[in-house]
Amino acid sequence: MVRKKLTPHSVAREAVRRLKAVADPVKAEGVQRYFKDTVKAYGVSAPEIRALAAELYGSVKGAWTVADAIALCDILFPAPELESKAVGALVLCRFKSDFPPSFPAKVKGWLAGDLLDNWASVDVFCADAMGAFLAAHPETAAEVRSWALHRNRWVKRASAVSFIKLAKREEFLDAIYKVAASLFPVDDDLVHKAAGWLLREAGKRDPKRLGTFLLKHGRAVPRTTLRYAIERFPAAERKALLVRTR
């Protein structure tokens, strides 16, 4: 007997059912302390979310294409709960080797539509999914870099986070420093933190280049970005950079 193919809608319904079954209101309330903006959550732990996503992927492996996984995200990303978004993202990332050329535009649409409307959802998804896409298609770096100029804060944050896992690769450093510089004028602490995180990772690859870059931009570097960027520097060097960029 041939098993009927599971649809994105049926998998989404199962995901939500399973999340609700293990929801913990106390944990859900505790999640809020990690966010300045109000978020909704079921209160499901990260290991439980990963296990559920792995199980759901196992139920469709070999039957689904990346288009099905994208359709699943179209259903789960609009849900307000963090865990629903995470399950969709984790399932989709299992198909990263098959992401189509149109993938950045799709991701940008999700972000601009505020479907990934918190730092955790953006970071979990974009660092993995967009990082994998950029690694496979480095010619698209300029397109993703341009997200830094978008009016939406989540698109802006994603412009930085998408390059996080690529900061160790020399060929991406030019794009990374251009993204960071484009984000300096933005009046948004979450964006400043992402830029600082990205620069800190780039500094692991080439500390001297990071120091030179920060001194060049001086007062234009937001203080939050600067503090994140120089976390791995020796104390004396951190102090000197804080003074010289005032």
CSV table of C-alpha atoms in Angstrom, one decimal:
chain,number,residue,atom,x,y,z
A,1,MET,CA,0.0,0.0,0.0
A,2,VAL,CA,1.4,3.4,-1.0
A,3,ARG,CA,1.4,5.9,1.8
A,4,LYS,CA,-0.4,9.2,1.0
A,5,LYS,CA,2.0,12.1,0.7
A,6,LEU,CA,1.7,14.5,3.7
A,7,THR,CA,0.9,18.0,2.7
A,8,PRO,CA,2.4,21.2,4.1
A,9,HIS,CA,-1.0,22.0,5.7
A,10,SER,CA,-1.2,18.6,7.4
A,11,VAL,CA,2.4,18.8,8.7
A,12,ALA,CA,1.7,22.4,9.9
A,13,ARG,CA,-1.4,21.2,11.8
A,14,GLU,CA,0.6,18.4,13.4
A,15,ALA,CA,3.4,20.7,14.4
A,16,VAL,CA,1.0,23.1,16.1
A,17,ARG,CA,-0.9,20.2,17.8
A,18,ARG,CA,2.4,18.8,19.2
A,19,LEU,CA,3.6,22.1,20.4
A,20,LYS,CA,0.3,22.8,22.2
A,21,ALA,CA,0.5,19.4,23.8
A,22,VAL,CA,3.8,20.2,25.5
A,23,ALA,CA,3.2,23.9,26.1
A,24,ASP,CA,4.3,25.3,29.5
A,25,PRO,CA,2.7,28.6,30.4
A,26,VAL,CA,5.4,29.3,33.1
A,27,LYS,CA,8.2,28.8,30.6
A,28,ALA,CA,6.3,30.8,28.0
A,29,GLU,CA,6.1,33.7,30.4
A,30,GLY,CA,9.9,33.4,31.2
A,31,VAL,CA,10.7,33.7,27.5
A,32,GLN,CA,9.7,37.3,27.5
A,33,ARG,CA,12.6,38.4,29.6
A,34,TYR,CA,14.9,37.8,26.6
A,35,PHE,CA,13.0,40.3,24.4
A,36,LYS,CA,12.3,44.0,24.7
A,37,ASP,CA,9.3,43.7,22.4
A,38,THR,CA,6.3,41.6,23.3
A,39,VAL,CA,6.5,38.0,21.9
A,40,LYS,CA,4.3,35.0,22.1
A,41,ALA,CA,5.5,31.5,22.9
A,42,TYR,CA,4.2,28.1,23.9
A,43,GLY,CA,7.0,27.6,26.4
A,44,VAL,CA,8.6,24.6,24.6
A,45,SER,CA,12.3,24.0,25.1
A,46,ALA,CA,14.9,24.2,22.2
A,47,PRO,CA,15.7,20.5,22.4
A,48,GLU,CA,12.0,19.6,22.1
A,49,ILE,CA,11.6,22.0,19.1
A,50,ARG,CA,14.6,20.4,17.4
A,51,ALA,CA,13.4,16.9,18.1
A,52,LEU,CA,9.9,17.7,16.7
A,53,ALA,CA,11.4,19.3,13.6
A,54,ALA,CA,13.6,16.3,13.0
A,55,GLU,CA,10.6,14.0,13.4
A,56,LEU,CA,8.4,16.0,11.0
A,57,TYR,CA,11.3,16.1,8.4
A,58,GLY,CA,11.6,12.3,8.8
A,59,SER,CA,7.9,11.9,7.9
A,60,VAL,CA,8.3,13.7,4.6
A,61,LYS,CA,11.9,12.9,3.7
A,62,GLY,CA,12.1,11.6,0.2
A,63,ALA,CA,8.6,12.7,-0.6
A,64,TRP,CA,8.9,16.5,-0.3
A,65,THR,CA,10.7,19.0,-2.4
A,66,VAL,CA,12.1,22.3,-1.2
A,67,ALA,CA,8.9,23.9,-2.6
A,68,ASP,CA,6.9,21.9,0.0
A,69,ALA,CA,9.2,23.0,2.8
A,70,ILE,CA,8.8,26.6,1.7
A,71,ALA,CA,5.0,26.2,1.6
A,72,LEU,CA,5.2,24.8,5.2
A,73,CYS,CA,7.0,28.1,6.2
A,74,ASP,CA,4.4,30.1,4.5
A,75,ILE,CA,1.9,28.5,6.9
A,76,LEU,CA,3.9,28.5,10.1
A,77,PHE,CA,5.8,31.8,9.9
A,78,PRO,CA,2.7,33.9,10.2
A,79,ALA,CA,1.9,32.2,13.5
A,80,PRO,CA,2.7,34.4,16.5
A,81,GLU,CA,4.4,31.8,18.6
A,82,LEU,CA,8.2,31.6,18.4
A,83,GLU,CA,8.2,27.8,18.3
A,84,SER,CA,6.0,27.5,15.2
A,85,LYS,CA,8.4,29.7,13.3
A,86,ALA,CA,11.3,27.7,14.6
A,87,VAL,CA,9.9,24.4,13.5
A,88,GLY,CA,9.2,25.7,10.0
A,89,ALA,CA,12.7,27.1,9.8
A,90,LEU,CA,14.4,24.0,11.0
A,91,VAL,CA,12.5,21.8,8.5
A,92,LEU,CA,13.3,24.1,5.6
A,93,CYS,CA,17.0,24.2,6.5
A,94,ARG,CA,17.0,20.4,5.9
A,95,PHE,CA,16.5,21.3,2.2
A,96,LYS,CA,19.3,23.9,2.1
A,97,SER,CA,21.2,22.1,-0.8
A,98,ASP,CA,18.1,22.6,-3.0
A,99,PHE,CA,17.3,26.3,-2.3
A,100,PRO,CA,16.3,27.9,-5.7
A,101,PRO,CA,17.8,31.1,-7.1
A,102,SER,CA,14.7,33.0,-6.0
A,103,PHE,CA,15.3,32.0,-2.3
A,104,PRO,CA,16.7,35.4,-1.2
A,105,ALA,CA,13.7,37.2,-2.6
A,106,LYS,CA,11.4,34.8,-0.7
A,107,VAL,CA,13.2,35.3,2.5
A,108,LYS,CA,13.2,39.0,2.1
A,109,GLY,CA,9.5,38.9,1.6
A,110,TRP,CA,9.0,37.0,4.9
A,111,LEU,CA,11.2,39.5,6.7
A,112,ALA,CA,9.6,42.6,5.2
A,113,GLY,CA,6.2,41.2,6.0
A,114,ASP,CA,7.2,40.9,9.7
A,115,LEU,CA,6.6,37.1,9.7
A,116,LEU,CA,10.0,36.7,11.4
A,117,ASP,CA,9.4,39.6,13.8
A,118,ASN,CA,11.9,39.0,16.5
A,119,TRP,CA,15.7,38.7,16.8
A,120,ALA,CA,15.6,35.0,17.7
A,121,SER,CA,13.6,33.9,14.7
A,122,VAL,CA,15.8,36.1,12.3
A,123,ASP,CA,19.0,34.8,13.8
A,124,VAL,CA,18.1,31.1,13.9
A,125,PHE,CA,16.8,31.1,10.3
A,126,CYS,CA,19.1,33.5,8.5
A,127,ALA,CA,22.4,32.5,10.0
A,128,ASP,CA,21.7,28.9,8.8
A,129,ALA,CA,19.5,29.1,5.7
A,130,MET,CA,20.8,32.3,4.1
A,131,GLY,CA,24.4,31.5,5.2
A,132,ALA,CA,24.2,28.2,3.3
A,133,PHE,CA,22.7,29.9,0.3
A,134,LEU,CA,25.4,32.6,0.2
A,135,ALA,CA,28.1,30.0,0.6
A,136,ALA,CA,26.7,28.1,-2.4
A,137,HIS,CA,26.0,31.3,-4.4
A,138,PRO,CA,28.6,33.9,-3.5
A,139,GLU,CA,27.5,36.0,-6.5
A,140,THR,CA,24.4,36.9,-4.6
A,141,ALA,CA,26.3,38.6,-1.8
A,142,ALA,CA,25.6,42.1,-3.2
A,143,GLU,CA,21.9,41.4,-3.3
A,144,VAL,CA,21.8,40.4,0.4
A,145,ARG,CA,24.2,43.2,1.3
A,146,SER,CA,21.6,45.7,-0.1
A,147,TRP,CA,19.1,44.5,2.5
A,148,ALA,CA,21.0,46.8,4.9
A,149,LEU,CA,19.3,49.7,3.2
A,150,HIS,CA,15.8,48.3,3.5
A,151,ARG,CA,13.3,50.2,5.7
A,152,ASN,CA,12.3,47.1,7.7
A,153,ARG,CA,14.4,46.4,10.8
A,154,TRP,CA,14.3,42.6,10.4
A,155,VAL,CA,15.5,42.8,6.8
A,156,LYS,CA,18.3,45.1,8.1
A,157,ARG,CA,19.2,42.7,10.8
A,158,ALA,CA,19.2,39.8,8.4
A,159,SER,CA,21.6,41.6,6.1
A,160,ALA,CA,24.2,41.2,8.9
A,161,VAL,CA,23.2,37.8,10.4
A,162,SER,CA,23.1,36.1,7.0
A,163,PHE,CA,26.9,36.6,6.8
A,164,ILE,CA,27.7,35.4,10.3
A,165,LYS,CA,28.9,31.9,9.4
A,166,LEU,CA,30.8,33.2,6.4
A,167,ALA,CA,32.9,35.7,8.4
A,168,LYS,CA,35.8,33.2,8.5
A,169,ARG,CA,36.1,33.2,4.7
A,170,GLU,CA,38.3,35.9,3.2
A,171,GLU,CA,36.2,36.2,0.1
A,172,PHE,CA,33.2,37.5,2.1
A,173,LEU,CA,35.0,40.1,4.2
A,174,ASP,CA,34.5,43.0,1.8
A,175,ALA,CA,30.8,42.4,1.7
A,176,ILE,CA,30.7,42.0,5.5
A,177,TYR,CA,32.4,45.3,6.2
A,178,LYS,CA,30.2,47.1,3.6
A,179,VAL,CA,27.1,45.7,5.4
A,180,ALA,CA,28.3,46.8,8.8
A,181,ALA,CA,29.1,50.3,7.5
A,182,SER,CA,25.7,50.6,5.9
A,183,LEU,CA,24.0,49.8,9.3
A,184,PHE,CA,25.9,52.4,11.3
A,185,PRO,CA,23.4,55.2,10.7
A,186,VAL,CA,20.4,53.1,11.6
A,187,ASP,CA,18.7,54.1,14.8
A,188,ASP,CA,17.9,50.6,16.1
A,189,ASP,CA,19.7,48.8,18.9
A,190,LEU,CA,18.8,45.4,17.6
A,191,VAL,CA,20.4,46.3,14.3
A,192,HIS,CA,23.5,47.7,16.0
A,193,LYS,CA,23.9,44.5,18.0
A,194,ALA,CA,23.8,42.4,14.8
A,195,ALA,CA,26.4,44.7,13.1
A,196,GLY,CA,28.7,44.3,16.2
A,197,TRP,CA,28.2,40.5,16.2
A,198,LEU,CA,29.1,40.4,12.5
A,199,LEU,CA,32.2,42.5,13.0
A,200,ARG,CA,33.3,40.5,16.0
A,201,GLU,CA,33.2,37.3,13.8
A,202,ALA,CA,35.1,39.1,11.0
A,203,GLY,CA,37.7,40.1,13.5
A,204,LYS,CA,38.4,36.5,14.4
A,205,ARG,CA,39.5,36.1,10.8
A,206,ASP,CA,41.6,39.3,10.7
A,207,PRO,CA,41.8,41.4,13.9
A,208,LYS,CA,44.0,44.0,12.4
A,209,ARG,CA,41.6,44.7,9.6
A,210,LEU,CA,38.7,45.1,12.1
A,211,GLY,CA,40.7,47.5,14.3
A,212,THR,CA,41.6,49.6,11.2
A,213,PHE,CA,38.0,49.6,10.1
A,214,LEU,CA,36.7,50.8,13.4
A,215,LEU,CA,39.3,53.6,13.7
A,216,LYS,CA,38.5,54.7,10.1
A,217,HIS,CA,34.8,55.1,10.9
A,218,GLY,CA,35.4,56.5,14.4
A,219,ARG,CA,32.4,58.3,15.8
A,220,ALA,CA,30.1,56.9,13.1
A,221,VAL,CA,30.3,53.5,14.8
A,222,PRO,CA,27.4,53.1,17.3
A,223,ARG,CA,28.7,52.4,20.8
A,224,THR,CA,26.7,49.2,21.0
A,225,THR,CA,28.2,47.9,17.8
A,226,LEU,CA,31.7,48.9,18.9
A,227,ARG,CA,31.4,47.1,22.2
A,228,TYR,CA,30.2,43.9,20.6
A,229,ALA,CA,32.8,44.1,17.8
A,230,ILE,CA,35.8,44.4,20.2
A,231,GLU,CA,34.8,41.8,22.8
A,232,ARG,CA,37.6,39.5,21.8
A,233,PHE,CA,40.3,42.1,21.7
A,234,PRO,CA,42.8,42.4,24.6
A,235,ALA,CA,41.6,44.7,27.4
A,236,ALA,CA,44.1,47.4,26.6
A,237,GLU,CA,43.2,47.5,22.9
A,238,ARG,CA,39.5,47.6,23.8
A,239,LYS,CA,40.1,50.6,26.0
A,240,ALA,CA,42.1,52.4,23.4
A,241,LEU,CA,39.5,51.8,20.7
A,242,LEU,CA,36.7,53.0,22.9
A,243,VAL,CA,38.7,56.2,23.5
A,244,ARG,CA,39.9,56.8,20.0
A,245,THR,CA,36.4,56.4,18.4
A,246,ARG,CA,34.6,58.9,20.7
